[in-house]
mmCIF file with all atom_site columns, C-alpha atoms in Angstrom:
data_model
loop_
_atom_site.group_PDB
_atom_site.id
_atom_site.type_symbol
_atom_site.label_atom_id
_atom_site.label_alt_id
_atom_site.label_comp_id
_atom_site.label_asym_id
_atom_site.label_entity_id
_atom_site.label_seq_id
_atom_site.pdbx_PDB_ins_code
_atom_site.Cartn_x
_atom_site.Cartn_y
_atom_site.Cartn_z
_atom_site.occupancy
_atom_site.B_iso_or_equiv
_atom_site.pdbx_formal_charge
_atom_site.auth_seq_id
_atom_site.auth_comp_id
_atom_site.auth_asym_id
_atom_site.auth_atom_id
_atom_site.pdbx_PDB_model_num
ATOM 1  C CA . UNK A 1 1  ? -52.030 110.571 105.486 1.00 0.00 ? 4  UNK A CA 1
ATOM 2  C CA . UNK A 1 2  ? -50.527 107.644 103.352 1.00 0.00 ? 5  UNK A CA 1
ATOM 3  C CA . UNK A 1 3  ? -49.787 109.195 100.034 1.00 0.00 ? 6  UNK A CA 1
ATOM 4  C CA . UNK A 1 4  ? -46.972 111.399 99.951  1.00 0.00 ? 7  UNK A CA 1
ATOM 5  C CA . UNK A 1 5  ? -48.245 115.443 98.565  1.00 0.00 ? 8  UNK A CA 1
ATOM 6  C CA . UNK A 1 6  ? -46.388 117.332 96.243  1.00 0.00 ? 9  UNK A CA 1
ATOM 7  C CA . UNK A 1 7  ? -47.661 120.659 97.600  1.00 0.00 ? 10 UNK A CA 1
ATOM 8  C CA . UNK A 1 8  ? -46.189 122.425 94.239  1.00 0.00 ? 11 UNK A CA 1
ATOM 9  C CA . UNK A 1 9  ? -49.417 124.972 93.826  1.00 0.00 ? 12 UNK A CA 1
ATOM 10 C CA . UNK A 1 10 ? -48.739 125.004 90.079  1.00 0.00 ? 13 UNK A CA 1
ATOM 11 C CA . UNK A 1 11 ? -50.781 123.607 87.080  1.00 0.00 ? 14 UNK A CA 1
ATOM 12 C CA . UNK A 1 12 ? -48.520 120.699 86.978  1.00 0.00 ? 15 UNK A CA 1
ATOM 13 C CA . UNK A 1 13 ? -50.290 117.781 84.777  1.00 0.00 ? 16 UNK A CA 1
ATOM 14 C CA . UNK A 1 14 ? -47.388 115.608 85.925  1.00 0.00 ? 17 UNK A CA 1
ATOM 15 C CA . UNK A 1 15 ? -48.603 115.076 89.604  1.00 0.00 ? 18 UNK A CA 1
ATOM 16 C CA . UNK A 1 16 ? -49.670 111.466 90.143  1.00 0.00 ? 19 UNK A CA 1
ATOM 17 C CA . UNK A 1 17 ? -53.247 112.406 91.487  1.00 0.00 ? 20 UNK A CA 1
ATOM 18 C CA . UNK A 1 18 ? -53.961 114.529 87.891  1.00 0.00 ? 21 UNK A CA 1
ATOM 19 C CA . UNK A 1 19 ? -55.673 111.623 86.243  1.00 0.00 ? 22 UNK A CA 1
ATOM 20 C CA . UNK A 1 20 ? -57.778 113.993 83.718  1.00 0.00 ? 23 UNK A CA 1
ATOM 21 C CA . UNK A 1 21 ? -60.261 116.024 86.653  1.00 0.00 ? 24 UNK A CA 1
ATOM 22 C CA . UNK A 1 22 ? -59.859 118.563 84.339  1.00 0.00 ? 25 UNK A CA 1
ATOM 23 C CA . UNK A 1 23 ? -62.798 117.007 82.209  1.00 0.00 ? 26 UNK A CA 1
ATOM 24 C CA . UNK A 1 24 ? -65.211 117.433 84.892  1.00 0.00 ? 27 UNK A CA 1
ATOM 25 C CA . UNK A 1 25 ? -64.025 119.324 87.983  1.00 0.00 ? 28 UNK A CA 1
ATOM 26 C CA . UNK A 1 26 ? -63.082 122.602 86.243  1.00 0.00 ? 29 UNK A CA 1
ATOM 27 C CA . UNK A 1 27 ? -64.650 125.705 87.205  1.00 0.00 ? 30 UNK A CA 1
ATOM 28 C CA . UNK A 1 28 ? -67.038 124.059 88.969  1.00 0.00 ? 31 UNK A CA 1
ATOM 29 C CA . UNK A 1 29 ? -68.648 125.808 92.494  1.00 0.00 ? 32 UNK A CA 1
ATOM 30 C CA . UNK A 1 30 ? -67.580 123.336 95.528  1.00 0.00 ? 33 UNK A CA 1
ATOM 31 C CA . UNK A 1 31 ? -68.536 123.624 99.141  1.00 0.00 ? 34 UNK A CA 1
ATOM 32 C CA . UNK A 1 32 ? -66.633 123.170 102.323 1.00 0.00 ? 35 UNK A CA 1
ATOM 33 C CA . UNK A 1 33 ? -68.380 120.931 104.603 1.00 0.00 ? 36 UNK A CA 1
ATOM 34 C CA . UNK A 1 34 ? -68.580 117.947 106.864 1.00 0.00 ? 37 UNK A CA 1
ATOM 35 C CA . UNK A 1 35 ? -68.723 114.712 105.042 1.00 0.00 ? 38 UNK A CA 1
ATOM 36 C CA . UNK A 1 36 ? -72.050 113.642 105.050 1.00 0.00 ? 39 UNK A CA 1
ATOM 37 C CA . UNK A 1 37 ? -73.278 109.797 105.352 1.00 0.00 ? 40 UNK A CA 1
ATOM 38 C CA . UNK A 1 38 ? -76.224 110.620 103.175 1.00 0.00 ? 41 UNK A CA 1
ATOM 39 C CA . UNK A 1 39 ? -74.029 109.887 100.468 1.00 0.00 ? 42 UNK A CA 1
ATOM 40 C CA . UNK A 1 40 ? -72.959 106.895 101.364 1.00 0.00 ? 43 UNK A CA 1
ATOM 41 C CA . UNK A 1 41 ? -70.898 105.338 104.269 1.00 0.00 ? 44 UNK A CA 1
ATOM 42 C CA . UNK A 1 42 ? -67.410 106.811 103.052 1.00 0.00 ? 45 UNK A CA 1
ATOM 43 C CA . UNK A 1 43 ? -66.464 108.207 99.841  1.00 0.00 ? 46 UNK A CA 1
ATOM 44 C CA . UNK A 1 44 ? -62.675 109.301 98.534  1.00 0.00 ? 47 UNK A CA 1
ATOM 45 C CA . UNK A 1 45 ? -60.558 112.440 97.798  1.00 0.00 ? 48 UNK A CA 1
ATOM 46 C CA . UNK A 1 46 ? -60.915 112.455 93.850  1.00 0.00 ? 49 UNK A CA 1
ATOM 47 C CA . UNK A 1 47 ? -57.314 113.228 93.330  1.00 0.00 ? 50 UNK A CA 1
ATOM 48 C CA . UNK A 1 48 ? -55.234 111.557 96.360  1.00 0.00 ? 51 UNK A CA 1
ATOM 49 C CA . UNK A 1 49 ? -58.010 109.020 97.106  1.00 0.00 ? 52 UNK A CA 1
ATOM 50 C CA . UNK A 1 50 ? -57.747 109.745 100.933 1.00 0.00 ? 53 UNK A CA 1
ATOM 51 C CA . UNK A 1 51 ? -61.028 107.973 102.351 1.00 0.00 ? 54 UNK A CA 1
ATOM 52 C CA . UNK A 1 52 ? -63.600 110.458 104.053 1.00 0.00 ? 55 UNK A CA 1
ATOM 53 C CA . UNK A 1 53 ? -66.473 109.012 106.694 1.00 0.00 ? 56 UNK A CA 1
ATOM 54 C CA . UNK A 1 54 ? -67.373 109.191 109.915 1.00 0.00 ? 57 UNK A CA 1
ATOM 55 C CA . UNK A 1 55 ? -64.845 106.774 111.403 1.00 0.00 ? 58 UNK A CA 1
ATOM 56 C CA . UNK A 1 56 ? -61.881 108.135 113.609 1.00 0.00 ? 59 UNK A CA 1
ATOM 57 C CA . UNK A 1 57 ? -58.343 108.455 111.378 1.00 0.00 ? 60 UNK A CA 1
ATOM 58 C CA . UNK A 1 58 ? -60.612 109.107 108.547 1.00 0.00 ? 61 UNK A CA 1
ATOM 59 C CA . UNK A 1 59 ? -60.896 112.757 106.524 1.00 0.00 ? 62 UNK A CA 1
ATOM 60 C CA . UNK A 1 60 ? -64.123 114.285 108.191 1.00 0.00 ? 63 UNK A CA 1
ATOM 61 C CA . UNK A 1 61 ? -64.283 117.475 106.121 1.00 0.00 ? 64 UNK A CA 1
ATOM 62 C CA . UNK A 1 62 ? -63.092 118.318 103.046 1.00 0.00 ? 65 UNK A CA 1
ATOM 63 C CA . UNK A 1 63 ? -64.210 120.294 99.662  1.00 0.00 ? 66 UNK A CA 1
ATOM 64 C CA . UNK A 1 64 ? -67.264 119.263 97.626  1.00 0.00 ? 67 UNK A CA 1
ATOM 65 C CA . UNK A 1 65 ? -69.407 119.342 94.908  1.00 0.00 ? 68 UNK A CA 1
ATOM 66 C CA . UNK A 1 66 ? -72.875 120.446 94.992  1.00 0.00 ? 69 UNK A CA 1
ATOM 67 C CA . UNK A 1 67 ? -74.644 117.534 94.564  1.00 0.00 ? 70 UNK A CA 1
ATOM 68 C CA . UNK A 1 68 ? -72.235 115.813 96.793  1.00 0.00 ? 71 UNK A CA 1
ATOM 69 C CA . UNK A 1 69 ? -70.743 113.642 94.199  1.00 0.00 ? 72 UNK A CA 1
ATOM 70 C CA . UNK A 1 70 ? -66.924 114.831 94.078  1.00 0.00 ? 73 UNK A CA 1
ATOM 71 C CA . UNK A 1 71 ? -64.907 114.909 97.472  1.00 0.00 ? 74 UNK A CA 1
ATOM 72 C CA . UNK A 1 72 ? -61.951 116.597 97.197  1.00 0.00 ? 75 UNK A CA 1
ATOM 73 C CA . UNK A 1 73 ? -59.475 116.827 100.615 1.00 0.00 ? 76 UNK A CA 1
ATOM 74 C CA . UNK A 1 74 ? -58.400 119.998 101.967 1.00 0.00 ? 77 UNK A CA 1
ATOM 75 C CA . UNK A 1 75 ? -54.828 119.063 100.371 1.00 0.00 ? 78 UNK A CA 1
ATOM 76 C CA . UNK A 1 76 ? -55.465 119.002 97.318  1.00 0.00 ? 79 UNK A CA 1
ATOM 77 C CA . UNK A 1 77 ? -57.661 121.701 97.446  1.00 0.00 ? 80 UNK A CA 1
ATOM 78 C CA . UNK A 1 78 ? -54.724 123.774 98.073  1.00 0.00 ? 81 UNK A CA 1
ATOM 79 C CA . UNK A 1 79 ? -52.803 122.136 95.651  1.00 0.00 ? 82 UNK A CA 1
ATOM 80 C CA . UNK A 1 80 ? -54.789 122.428 92.969  1.00 0.00 ? 83 UNK A CA 1
ATOM 81 C CA . UNK A 1 81 ? -57.680 125.169 93.319  1.00 0.00 ? 84 UNK A CA 1
ATOM 82 C CA . UNK A 1 82 ? -55.553 127.206 91.059  1.00 0.00 ? 85 UNK A CA 1
ATOM 83 C CA . UNK A 1 83 ? -55.612 125.056 88.198  1.00 0.00 ? 86 UNK A CA 1
ATOM 84 C CA . UNK A 1 84 ? -59.346 123.800 88.528  1.00 0.00 ? 87 UNK A CA 1
ATOM 85 C CA . UNK A 1 85 ? -60.291 127.631 89.408  1.00 0.00 ? 88 UNK A CA 1
ATOM 86 C CA . UNK A 1 86 ? -62.646 126.499 91.285  1.00 0.00 ? 89 UNK A CA 1
ATOM 87 C CA . UNK A 1 87 ? -64.880 128.224 92.851  1.00 0.00 ? 90 UNK A CA 1
ATOM 88 C CA . UNK A 1 88 ? -66.200 128.212 96.464  1.00 0.00 ? 91 UNK A CA 1
ATOM 89 C CA . UNK A 1 89 ? -69.308 128.581 97.592  1.00 0.00 ? 92 UNK A CA 1
ATOM 90 C CA . UNK A 1 90 ? -70.046 129.936 101.539 1.00 0.00 ? 93 UNK A CA 1
#
């Protein structure tokens, strides 16, 4: 992983990864799933910009909105889930 993660598990709006995502990711439903190439050849975590794809060295699994538009890596999910009150769908 190229970026340093705070792992503070808080509502820290000063975290370098927070850029106003609460406007579209607050209280949304997420699903933990394998990256789906039907949405494109790659995508990025909406917080830390780690790359999701099928390529070796990239993330292959993470949390996404039900429409697969926004992706969140496991580390950022763990750090921001309390702040964003995400609902995980099985």
